[in-house]
Amino acid sequence: MSDPLLAIRDLCLEFRTAGGWARVVDGVSLTIREGETLALVGESGCGKSVTALSIARLLPSPPARIAGGEIRVAGRDVVAMSSRELRSIRGGVVSYVFQEPGASLNPVFRVGRQIRESLQLHRPDRATDDEVVRLLKLVGIPAPEIRARDYPHQLSGGMQQRVMIAMALASEPRLLVADEPTTALDVTIQAQILDLLRDLRKRLGMAVLLITHNLGIVGDLADRVAVMYAGQVVEEAPAAELLRSPRHPYTRALMQSVPELGHASERLRAIPGTVPAPGRWPSGCRFAPRCPVVRPDCSQSSPPLLEVAAGSRVRCPYWNV
Ligand SMILES: Nc1ncnc2c1ncn2[C@@H]1O[C@H](COP(=O)(O)OP(=O)(O)OP(=O)(O)O)[C@@H](O)[C@H]1O
Ligand SMILES: [Mg+2]
């Protein structure tokens, strides 16, 4: 069988702090095949973004370091790559879209120029005005010839996010990492951007890593879901299966705290307690102090990630009782 597009094995990430190295990702394994969409879900601070940034080694080092594990993109070992090889991965294989489009666009340049610069960097043979217009059209921007001459502030948040997606697509990535791409947008625009991602993924055949704290948006888009808590994956399953019958108590709690329509940009607050800070993870099951079905032995030993069905794993020995 050919290599998956992305294979992360037992990844451990640490940050240097005043008190020493703090582990923020602790033994995470994820796989994405060509054309597949994986949603990475979990509350704020559980390690989703740092995991995603490590795929193209975008975490500044120091303060970050890869303390263990393996990251392979299209069969190539990212951890061992030179900066030149990393540039080829960033340009040609993996592209990112982040939460705040306004913060990532340069306010003093027209958006068309910014897309053309992205083309110049990744596909110089195609850095033309025609290609800029084609990309703007691809992401659903009306009157693209005119909009290309706009400055970012002349566009709404939703249109700015479309421009960011166009810039990410300029390199024809095989994996698009979308880190909370709709969190900063209002609810109707969120739905439109998610529709766009779904449409693009189908038309371009690219794989997507969709990061979100809202399980409510993964159903239509993701093939599989991985749920993170306190630096670990606690459950992974095909999306339909996970949404129908979540196994881990944390996943169940997340399902019950899906933001309602109209309040979708709210941070999750419904699960009592907070995610423990890195370095302060409780012993045994890290979710035990907040778990509604905790048992006396849950704090004693760390539960392994159990394979409970083909393609489904859960880090709770009591998922089935
Ligand atoms: N540059 C940094 N220096 C030190 N610690 C960091 C740094 N960046 C992230 N962290 C820590 O790593 C942990 C994981 O952060 P990360 O941004 O991956 O969380 P997240 O799951 O993406 O959360 P959110 O939903 O808020 O985006 C957090 O505890 C965070 O404080
Ligand atoms: Mg994040």
mmCIF file of C-alpha atoms and ligand atoms in Angstrom:
data_model
loop_
_atom_site.group_PDB
_atom_site.id
_atom_site.type_symbol
_atom_site.label_atom_id
_atom_site.label_comp_id
_atom_site.label_asym_id
_atom_site.label_seq_id
_atom_site.Cartn_x
_atom_site.Cartn_y
_atom_site.Cartn_z
ATOM 1 C CA MET A 1 0.000 0.000 0.000
ATOM 2 C CA SER A 2 1.271 3.497 -0.740
ATOM 3 C CA ASP A 3 2.252 5.897 2.033
ATOM 4 C CA PRO A 4 -0.531 8.002 3.497
ATOM 5 C CA LEU A 5 -0.244 11.700 2.696
ATOM 6 C CA LEU A 6 0.297 12.507 6.377
ATOM 7 C CA ALA A 7 1.478 10.094 9.038
ATOM 8 C CA ILE A 8 2.163 11.430 12.535
ATOM 9 C CA ARG A 9 3.406 8.808 14.994
ATOM 10 C CA ASP A 10 3.743 9.333 18.745
ATOM 11 C CA LEU A 11 4.462 13.015 18.350
ATOM 12 C CA CYS A 12 5.648 14.838 21.477
ATOM 13 C CA LEU A 13 6.016 18.629 21.431
ATOM 14 C CA GLU A 14 7.460 20.779 24.184
ATOM 15 C CA PHE A 15 7.882 24.483 24.855
ATOM 16 C CA ARG A 16 10.686 26.013 26.835
ATOM 17 C CA THR A 17 9.307 27.870 29.834
ATOM 18 C CA ALA A 18 10.827 29.529 32.869
ATOM 19 C CA GLY A 19 10.251 26.289 34.754
ATOM 20 C CA GLY A 20 11.836 24.009 32.121
ATOM 21 C CA TRP A 21 10.390 22.154 29.148
ATOM 22 C CA ALA A 22 6.591 21.922 29.215
ATOM 23 C CA ARG A 23 5.065 19.128 27.206
ATOM 24 C CA VAL A 24 1.995 20.287 25.245
ATOM 25 C CA VAL A 25 1.524 17.336 22.871
ATOM 26 C CA ASP A 26 2.098 13.884 24.291
ATOM 27 C CA GLY A 27 2.204 10.895 21.964
ATOM 28 C CA VAL A 28 -0.219 11.953 19.239
ATOM 29 C CA SER A 29 -0.655 9.750 16.147
ATOM 30 C CA LEU A 30 -2.741 10.868 13.174
ATOM 31 C CA THR A 31 -3.032 9.669 9.593
ATOM 32 C CA ILE A 32 -4.580 11.402 6.591
ATOM 33 C CA ARG A 33 -4.838 9.732 3.197
ATOM 34 C CA GLU A 34 -4.921 11.591 -0.124
ATOM 35 C CA GLY A 35 -8.255 13.357 -0.534
ATOM 36 C CA GLU A 36 -9.421 12.577 2.984
ATOM 37 C CA THR A 37 -10.772 15.086 5.511
ATOM 38 C CA LEU A 38 -9.856 14.648 9.165
ATOM 39 C CA ALA A 39 -11.423 16.900 11.779
ATOM 40 C CA LEU A 40 -9.300 17.558 14.866
ATOM 41 C CA VAL A 41 -11.576 18.576 17.711
ATOM 42 C CA GLY A 42 -11.137 19.626 21.326
ATOM 43 C CA GLU A 43 -11.368 22.518 23.740
ATOM 44 C CA SER A 44 -9.042 25.466 23.794
ATOM 45 C CA GLY A 45 -5.485 24.636 24.807
ATOM 46 C CA CYS A 46 -5.573 20.891 24.165
ATOM 47 C CA GLY A 47 -2.855 21.052 21.486
ATOM 48 C CA LYS A 48 -4.677 21.149 18.144
ATOM 49 C CA SER A 49 -2.877 24.125 16.601
ATOM 50 C CA VAL A 50 0.611 23.166 17.707
ATOM 51 C CA THR A 51 0.078 19.669 16.304
ATOM 52 C CA ALA A 52 -1.072 21.163 12.994
ATOM 53 C CA LEU A 53 1.781 23.676 12.834
ATOM 54 C CA SER A 54 4.331 20.937 13.394
ATOM 55 C CA ILE A 55 3.293 19.216 10.118
ATOM 56 C CA ALA A 56 5.258 21.797 8.117
ATOM 57 C CA ARG A 57 7.556 22.563 11.068
ATOM 58 C CA LEU A 58 6.079 26.031 11.449
ATOM 59 C CA LEU A 59 6.603 26.190 15.208
ATOM 60 C CA PRO A 60 9.539 28.454 16.046
ATOM 61 C CA SER A 61 12.317 26.410 17.599
ATOM 62 C CA PRO A 62 13.163 27.533 20.248
ATOM 63 C CA PRO A 63 10.883 27.882 22.174
ATOM 64 C CA ALA A 64 9.281 24.772 20.652
ATOM 65 C CA ARG A 65 10.957 21.418 20.162
ATOM 66 C CA ILE A 66 9.920 18.048 18.834
ATOM 67 C CA ALA A 67 10.728 15.841 21.792
ATOM 68 C CA GLY A 68 9.811 12.592 20.123
ATOM 69 C CA GLY A 69 7.928 10.840 17.389
ATOM 70 C CA GLU A 70 7.721 11.045 13.652
ATOM 71 C CA ILE A 71 6.006 13.227 11.069
ATOM 72 C CA ARG A 72 5.928 11.968 7.491
ATOM 73 C CA VAL A 73 4.413 13.947 4.640
ATOM 74 C CA ALA A 74 4.024 12.026 1.384
ATOM 75 C CA GLY A 75 6.410 9.449 2.786
ATOM 76 C CA ARG A 76 9.126 11.995 3.638
ATOM 77 C CA ASP A 77 10.466 12.536 7.133
ATOM 78 C CA VAL A 78 9.654 16.146 8.043
ATOM 79 C CA VAL A 79 11.548 16.077 11.333
ATOM 80 C CA ALA A 80 14.854 15.457 9.540
ATOM 81 C CA MET A 81 14.295 17.948 6.710
ATOM 82 C CA SER A 82 16.634 20.799 5.828
ATOM 83 C CA SER A 83 15.124 24.264 5.541
ATOM 84 C CA ARG A 84 15.214 23.977 1.743
ATOM 85 C CA GLU A 85 13.239 20.717 1.824
ATOM 86 C CA LEU A 86 10.819 22.285 4.296
ATOM 87 C CA ARG A 87 10.181 25.134 1.868
ATOM 88 C CA SER A 88 9.229 22.623 -0.803
ATOM 89 C CA ILE A 89 6.774 20.964 1.595
ATOM 90 C CA ARG A 90 5.268 24.323 2.609
ATOM 91 C CA GLY A 91 4.913 25.475 -0.941
ATOM 92 C CA GLY A 92 3.931 22.337 -2.731
ATOM 93 C CA VAL A 93 2.251 19.925 -0.338
ATOM 94 C CA VAL A 94 0.810 21.590 2.772
ATOM 95 C CA SER A 95 -0.985 24.966 2.952
ATOM 96 C CA TYR A 96 -2.582 26.666 5.928
ATOM 97 C CA VAL A 97 -5.665 28.814 6.492
ATOM 98 C CA PHE A 98 -5.964 30.414 9.922
ATOM 99 C CA GLN A 99 -8.714 31.917 12.009
ATOM 100 C CA GLU A 100 -8.205 35.648 11.550
ATOM 101 C CA PRO A 101 -8.110 36.534 7.854
ATOM 102 C CA GLY A 102 -7.783 40.227 8.689
ATOM 103 C CA ALA A 103 -4.602 39.617 10.661
ATOM 104 C CA SER A 104 -2.954 37.600 7.890
ATOM 105 C CA LEU A 105 -3.596 39.946 4.960
ATOM 106 C CA ASN A 106 -1.345 42.916 4.451
ATOM 107 C CA PRO A 107 -3.545 46.043 4.734
ATOM 108 C CA VAL A 108 -1.477 48.163 2.358
ATOM 109 C CA PHE A 109 -1.553 45.899 -0.710
ATOM 110 C CA ARG A 110 -4.448 45.050 -3.012
ATOM 111 C CA VAL A 111 -5.646 41.469 -2.505
ATOM 112 C CA GLY A 112 -4.915 40.540 -6.133
ATOM 113 C CA ARG A 113 -1.291 41.508 -5.649
ATOM 114 C CA GLN A 114 -1.072 39.425 -2.482
ATOM 115 C CA ILE A 115 -2.407 36.364 -4.293
ATOM 116 C CA ARG A 116 0.005 36.985 -7.154
ATOM 117 C CA GLU A 117 2.887 37.075 -4.683
ATOM 118 C CA SER A 118 1.769 33.768 -3.270
ATOM 119 C CA LEU A 119 1.786 32.380 -6.835
ATOM 120 C CA GLN A 120 5.203 33.913 -7.464
ATOM 121 C CA LEU A 121 6.525 32.065 -4.446
ATOM 122 C CA HIS A 122 5.045 28.684 -5.230
ATOM 123 C CA ARG A 123 4.158 28.576 -8.924
ATOM 124 C CA PRO A 124 6.136 31.361 -10.666
ATOM 125 C CA ASP A 125 5.123 29.975 -14.058
ATOM 126 C CA ARG A 126 1.541 30.836 -13.189
ATOM 127 C CA ALA A 127 1.924 34.223 -11.486
ATOM 128 C CA THR A 128 -0.399 36.072 -13.838
ATOM 129 C CA ASP A 129 -3.449 38.290 -13.411
ATOM 130 C CA ASP A 130 -5.537 35.639 -15.174
ATOM 131 C CA GLU A 131 -4.525 33.063 -12.613
ATOM 132 C CA VAL A 132 -5.353 35.482 -9.770
ATOM 133 C CA VAL A 133 -8.833 35.951 -11.223
ATOM 134 C CA ARG A 134 -9.233 32.195 -11.677
ATOM 135 C CA LEU A 135 -8.359 31.622 -7.992
ATOM 136 C CA LEU A 136 -10.736 34.360 -6.806
ATOM 137 C CA LYS A 137 -13.470 32.805 -8.913
ATOM 138 C CA LEU A 138 -12.639 29.358 -7.553
ATOM 139 C CA VAL A 139 -13.295 30.566 -3.988
ATOM 140 C CA GLY A 140 -16.611 32.130 -4.968
ATOM 141 C CA ILE A 141 -15.731 35.821 -5.035
ATOM 142 C CA PRO A 142 -18.134 37.657 -7.346
ATOM 143 C CA ALA A 143 -16.721 40.082 -9.946
ATOM 144 C CA PRO A 144 -13.186 38.802 -9.320
ATOM 145 C CA GLU A 145 -11.543 41.171 -11.815
ATOM 146 C CA ILE A 146 -12.850 44.125 -9.788
ATOM 147 C CA ARG A 147 -12.326 42.606 -6.329
ATOM 148 C CA ALA A 148 -8.684 41.821 -7.162
ATOM 149 C CA ARG A 149 -8.069 45.573 -7.039
ATOM 150 C CA ASP A 150 -9.602 45.955 -3.560
ATOM 151 C CA TYR A 151 -7.604 46.463 -0.407
ATOM 152 C CA PRO A 152 -8.388 43.992 2.409
ATOM 153 C CA HIS A 153 -10.440 46.529 4.411
ATOM 154 C CA GLN A 154 -12.821 46.895 1.447
ATOM 155 C CA LEU A 155 -13.835 43.243 1.829
ATOM 156 C CA SER A 156 -16.098 41.678 4.462
ATOM 157 C CA GLY A 157 -14.662 39.091 6.884
ATOM 158 C CA GLY A 158 -16.115 36.269 4.829
ATOM 159 C CA MET A 159 -14.623 37.637 1.602
ATOM 160 C CA GLN A 160 -11.261 38.113 3.327
ATOM 161 C CA GLN A 161 -11.349 34.487 4.411
ATOM 162 C CA ARG A 162 -12.070 33.494 0.786
ATOM 163 C CA VAL A 163 -8.998 35.469 -0.273
ATOM 164 C CA MET A 164 -6.933 33.635 2.347
ATOM 165 C CA ILE A 165 -8.203 30.330 0.993
ATOM 166 C CA ALA A 166 -7.331 31.448 -2.554
ATOM 167 C CA MET A 167 -3.784 32.241 -1.373
ATOM 168 C CA ALA A 168 -3.531 28.832 0.271
ATOM 169 C CA LEU A 169 -4.732 27.163 -2.947
ATOM 170 C CA ALA A 170 -2.197 29.037 -5.090
ATOM 171 C CA SER A 171 0.394 26.330 -4.441
ATOM 172 C CA GLU A 172 -2.076 23.544 -5.288
ATOM 173 C CA PRO A 173 -1.614 21.851 -1.913
ATOM 174 C CA ARG A 174 -2.330 18.180 -1.436
ATOM 175 C CA LEU A 175 -3.188 18.918 2.203
ATOM 176 C CA LEU A 176 -5.037 22.042 3.313
ATOM 177 C CA VAL A 177 -4.831 22.703 7.037
ATOM 178 C CA ALA A 178 -7.758 24.882 8.077
ATOM 179 C CA ASP A 179 -7.308 25.969 11.712
ATOM 180 C CA GLU A 180 -10.655 27.277 13.004
ATOM 181 C CA PRO A 181 -11.271 28.854 9.588
ATOM 182 C CA THR A 182 -14.744 30.092 10.511
ATOM 183 C CA THR A 183 -14.488 30.909 14.206
ATOM 184 C CA ALA A 184 -14.047 34.641 13.642
ATOM 185 C CA LEU A 185 -17.015 34.847 11.246
ATOM 186 C CA ASP A 186 -20.696 35.231 11.895
ATOM 187 C CA VAL A 187 -22.896 32.225 11.607
ATOM 188 C CA THR A 188 -24.302 32.472 8.072
ATOM 189 C CA ILE A 189 -20.859 33.280 6.700
ATOM 190 C CA GLN A 190 -19.426 30.320 8.615
ATOM 191 C CA ALA A 191 -21.809 28.010 6.802
ATOM 192 C CA GLN A 192 -20.818 29.510 3.442
ATOM 193 C CA ILE A 193 -17.097 29.052 4.093
ATOM 194 C CA LEU A 194 -17.665 25.448 5.189
ATOM 195 C CA ASP A 195 -19.676 24.848 2.000
ATOM 196 C CA LEU A 196 -16.800 26.320 0.025
ATOM 197 C CA LEU A 197 -14.266 24.012 1.705
ATOM 198 C CA ARG A 198 -16.483 21.018 1.014
ATOM 199 C CA ASP A 199 -16.862 22.013 -2.624
ATOM 200 C CA LEU A 200 -13.124 22.694 -3.094
ATOM 201 C CA ARG A 201 -12.115 19.455 -1.506
ATOM 202 C CA LYS A 202 -14.378 17.594 -3.933
ATOM 203 C CA ARG A 203 -13.293 19.555 -7.003
ATOM 204 C CA LEU A 204 -9.574 19.611 -6.256
ATOM 205 C CA GLY A 205 -9.330 16.207 -4.576
ATOM 206 C CA MET A 206 -7.162 17.612 -1.801
ATOM 207 C CA ALA A 207 -7.008 16.329 1.735
ATOM 208 C CA VAL A 208 -8.118 18.635 4.555
ATOM 209 C CA LEU A 209 -7.190 18.809 8.218
ATOM 210 C CA LEU A 210 -10.047 20.791 9.744
ATOM 211 C CA ILE A 211 -9.416 22.071 13.257
ATOM 212 C CA THR A 212 -12.348 23.178 15.328
ATOM 213 C CA HIS A 213 -13.659 23.231 18.871
ATOM 214 C CA ASN A 214 -17.179 22.754 17.525
ATOM 215 C CA LEU A 215 -18.225 19.156 16.838
ATOM 216 C CA GLY A 216 -21.393 20.548 15.288
ATOM 217 C CA ILE A 217 -19.642 21.528 12.066
ATOM 218 C CA VAL A 218 -17.726 18.339 11.323
ATOM 219 C CA GLY A 219 -20.616 16.128 10.233
ATOM 220 C CA ASP A 220 -20.937 17.459 6.709
ATOM 221 C CA LEU A 221 -17.270 17.854 6.023
ATOM 222 C CA ALA A 222 -15.132 15.247 7.734
ATOM 223 C CA ASP A 223 -14.513 11.613 6.878
ATOM 224 C CA ARG A 224 -12.936 10.951 10.247
ATOM 225 C CA VAL A 225 -12.683 12.782 13.552
ATOM 226 C CA ALA A 226 -9.896 12.780 16.128
ATOM 227 C CA VAL A 227 -10.715 14.246 19.542
ATOM 228 C CA MET A 228 -7.872 15.709 21.594
ATOM 229 C CA TYR A 229 -7.735 16.351 25.306
ATOM 230 C CA ALA A 230 -4.740 17.605 27.299
ATOM 231 C CA GLY A 231 -2.182 16.832 24.609
ATOM 232 C CA GLN A 232 -3.487 13.367 23.701
ATOM 233 C CA VAL A 233 -5.923 11.854 21.237
ATOM 234 C CA VAL A 234 -8.726 10.387 23.354
ATOM 235 C CA GLU A 235 -10.949 9.123 20.553
ATOM 236 C CA GLU A 236 -10.763 8.633 16.823
ATOM 237 C CA ALA A 237 -13.464 7.228 14.551
ATOM 238 C CA PRO A 238 -15.211 7.644 11.207
ATOM 239 C CA ALA A 239 -17.168 10.913 11.483
ATOM 240 C CA ALA A 240 -20.659 9.458 11.088
ATOM 241 C CA GLU A 241 -19.941 6.772 13.667
ATOM 242 C CA LEU A 242 -18.430 9.175 16.186
ATOM 243 C CA LEU A 243 -21.325 11.597 15.889
ATOM 244 C CA ARG A 244 -23.880 8.804 16.145
ATOM 245 C CA SER A 245 -22.297 6.995 19.071
ATOM 246 C CA PRO A 246 -19.464 8.854 20.761
ATOM 247 C CA ARG A 247 -17.580 6.496 23.055
ATOM 248 C CA HIS A 248 -15.284 8.601 25.236
ATOM 249 C CA PRO A 249 -16.961 10.547 28.062
ATOM 250 C CA TYR A 250 -15.094 13.646 26.857
ATOM 251 C CA THR A 251 -16.453 13.278 23.330
ATOM 252 C CA ARG A 252 -19.934 12.863 24.756
ATOM 253 C CA ALA A 253 -19.502 15.991 26.833
ATOM 254 C CA LEU A 254 -18.275 17.876 23.755
ATOM 255 C CA MET A 255 -21.330 16.728 21.809
ATOM 256 C CA GLN A 256 -23.578 18.146 24.476
ATOM 257 C CA SER A 257 -21.806 21.469 24.384
ATOM 258 C CA VAL A 258 -22.024 22.091 20.641
ATOM 259 C CA PRO A 259 -22.658 25.825 20.340
ATOM 260 C CA GLU A 260 -26.179 26.585 19.200
ATOM 261 C CA LEU A 261 -26.774 28.265 15.901
ATOM 262 C CA GLY A 262 -26.530 31.966 16.503
ATOM 263 C CA HIS A 263 -24.013 31.471 19.277
ATOM 264 C CA ALA A 264 -21.537 29.535 17.208
ATOM 265 C CA SER A 265 -18.561 31.752 17.849
ATOM 266 C CA GLU A 266 -18.803 31.258 21.600
ATOM 267 C CA ARG A 267 -15.976 29.348 23.226
ATOM 268 C CA LEU A 268 -17.160 26.140 24.841
ATOM 269 C CA ARG A 269 -18.151 26.620 28.427
ATOM 270 C CA ALA A 270 -20.607 23.850 29.004
ATOM 271 C CA ILE A 271 -18.213 21.194 30.299
ATOM 272 C CA PRO A 272 -17.626 21.899 33.987
ATOM 273 C CA GLY A 273 -14.017 22.568 34.935
ATOM 274 C CA THR A 274 -11.155 23.512 32.655
ATOM 275 C CA VAL A 275 -8.524 21.814 30.535
ATOM 276 C CA PRO A 276 -5.478 21.264 32.755
ATOM 277 C CA ALA A 277 -2.463 23.354 31.776
ATOM 278 C CA PRO A 278 0.567 21.652 30.236
ATOM 279 C CA GLY A 279 2.748 20.249 32.971
ATOM 280 C CA ARG A 280 -0.245 20.009 35.288
ATOM 281 C CA TRP A 281 -1.874 17.027 33.733
ATOM 282 C CA PRO A 282 -3.396 14.823 36.426
ATOM 283 C CA SER A 283 -2.079 11.293 36.826
ATOM 284 C CA GLY A 284 -4.077 8.462 35.332
ATOM 285 C CA CYS A 285 -6.802 9.535 32.937
ATOM 286 C CA ARG A 286 -6.366 13.261 32.295
ATOM 287 C CA PHE A 287 -10.100 13.762 31.962
ATOM 288 C CA ALA A 288 -10.894 11.982 35.239
ATOM 289 C CA PRO A 289 -11.257 15.159 37.372
ATOM 290 C CA ARG A 290 -13.986 16.419 35.002
ATOM 291 C CA CYS A 291 -15.490 13.098 33.968
ATOM 292 C CA PRO A 292 -19.167 12.640 34.857
ATOM 293 C CA VAL A 293 -18.761 8.849 35.000
ATOM 294 C CA VAL A 294 -15.365 8.704 36.709
ATOM 295 C CA ARG A 295 -14.480 5.587 38.741
ATOM 296 C CA PRO A 296 -12.091 5.302 41.675
ATOM 297 C CA ASP A 297 -9.345 3.614 39.617
ATOM 298 C CA CYS A 298 -9.387 6.173 36.771
ATOM 299 C CA SER A 299 -6.733 8.312 38.428
ATOM 300 C CA GLN A 300 -4.408 5.390 39.003
ATOM 301 C CA SER A 301 -3.046 4.428 35.604
ATOM 302 C CA SER A 302 -3.012 6.114 32.221
ATOM 303 C CA PRO A 303 -5.520 4.446 29.932
ATOM 304 C CA PRO A 304 -4.116 3.327 26.563
ATOM 305 C CA LEU A 305 -5.797 4.182 23.268
ATOM 306 C CA LEU A 306 -7.772 0.983 22.601
ATOM 307 C CA GLU A 307 -8.789 -0.162 19.148
ATOM 308 C CA VAL A 308 -12.489 -0.891 19.667
ATOM 309 C CA ALA A 309 -13.596 -1.379 16.053
ATOM 310 C CA ALA A 310 -11.912 -1.110 12.675
ATOM 311 C CA GLY A 311 -10.602 2.480 12.487
ATOM 312 C CA SER A 312 -12.022 3.404 15.893
ATOM 313 C CA ARG A 313 -9.925 4.019 18.973
ATOM 314 C CA VAL A 314 -10.845 5.238 22.413
ATOM 315 C CA ARG A 315 -8.763 6.082 25.473
ATOM 316 C CA CYS A 316 -11.179 4.852 28.124
ATOM 317 C CA PRO A 317 -11.418 1.283 29.400
ATOM 318 C CA TYR A 318 -15.018 1.892 30.456
ATOM 319 C CA TRP A 319 -16.357 3.210 27.152
ATOM 320 C CA ASN A 320 -18.638 0.208 26.820
ATOM 321 C CA VAL A 321 -20.148 -0.077 30.299
HETATM 322 N N1 LIG B 1 4.672 29.752 21.805
HETATM 323 C C1 LIG B 1 4.234 29.055 22.863
HETATM 324 N N2 LIG B 1 4.935 29.040 24.027
HETATM 325 C C2 LIG B 1 4.531 28.341 25.097
HETATM 326 N N3 LIG B 1 3.403 27.593 25.121
HETATM 327 C C3 LIG B 1 2.656 27.562 24.007
HETATM 328 C C4 LIG B 1 3.024 28.283 22.816
HETATM 329 N N4 LIG B 1 2.074 28.051 21.858
HETATM 330 C C5 LIG B 1 1.167 27.230 22.433
HETATM 331 N N5 LIG B 1 1.514 26.940 23.713
HETATM 332 C C6 LIG B 1 0.770 26.079 24.647
HETATM 333 O O1 LIG B 1 0.521 24.827 24.035
HETATM 334 C C7 LIG B 1 -0.757 24.339 24.427
HETATM 335 C C8 LIG B 1 -1.526 23.942 23.197
HETATM 336 O O2 LIG B 1 -1.834 25.117 22.468
HETATM 337 P P1 LIG B 1 -2.642 25.113 21.097
HETATM 338 O O3 LIG B 1 -2.560 26.489 20.556
HETATM 339 O O4 LIG B 1 -2.174 23.996 20.246
HETATM 340 O O5 LIG B 1 -4.122 24.801 21.577
HETATM 341 P P2 LIG B 1 -5.436 24.646 20.701
HETATM 342 O O6 LIG B 1 -5.960 23.270 20.969
HETATM 343 O O7 LIG B 1 -5.144 25.000 19.301
HETATM 344 O O8 LIG B 1 -6.417 25.703 21.375
HETATM 345 P P3 LIG B 1 -7.410 26.800 20.705
HETATM 346 O O9 LIG B 1 -8.713 26.094 20.535
HETATM 347 O O10 LIG B 1 -7.487 27.864 21.767
HETATM 348 O O11 LIG B 1 -6.808 27.291 19.443
HETATM 349 C C9 LIG B 1 -1.421 25.447 25.226
HETATM 350 O O12 LIG B 1 -1.332 25.139 26.600
HETATM 351 C C10 LIG B 1 -0.602 26.664 24.921
HETATM 352 O O13 LIG B 1 -0.578 27.531 25.999
HETATM 353 MG MG MG B 2 -5.704 26.580 18.120
#
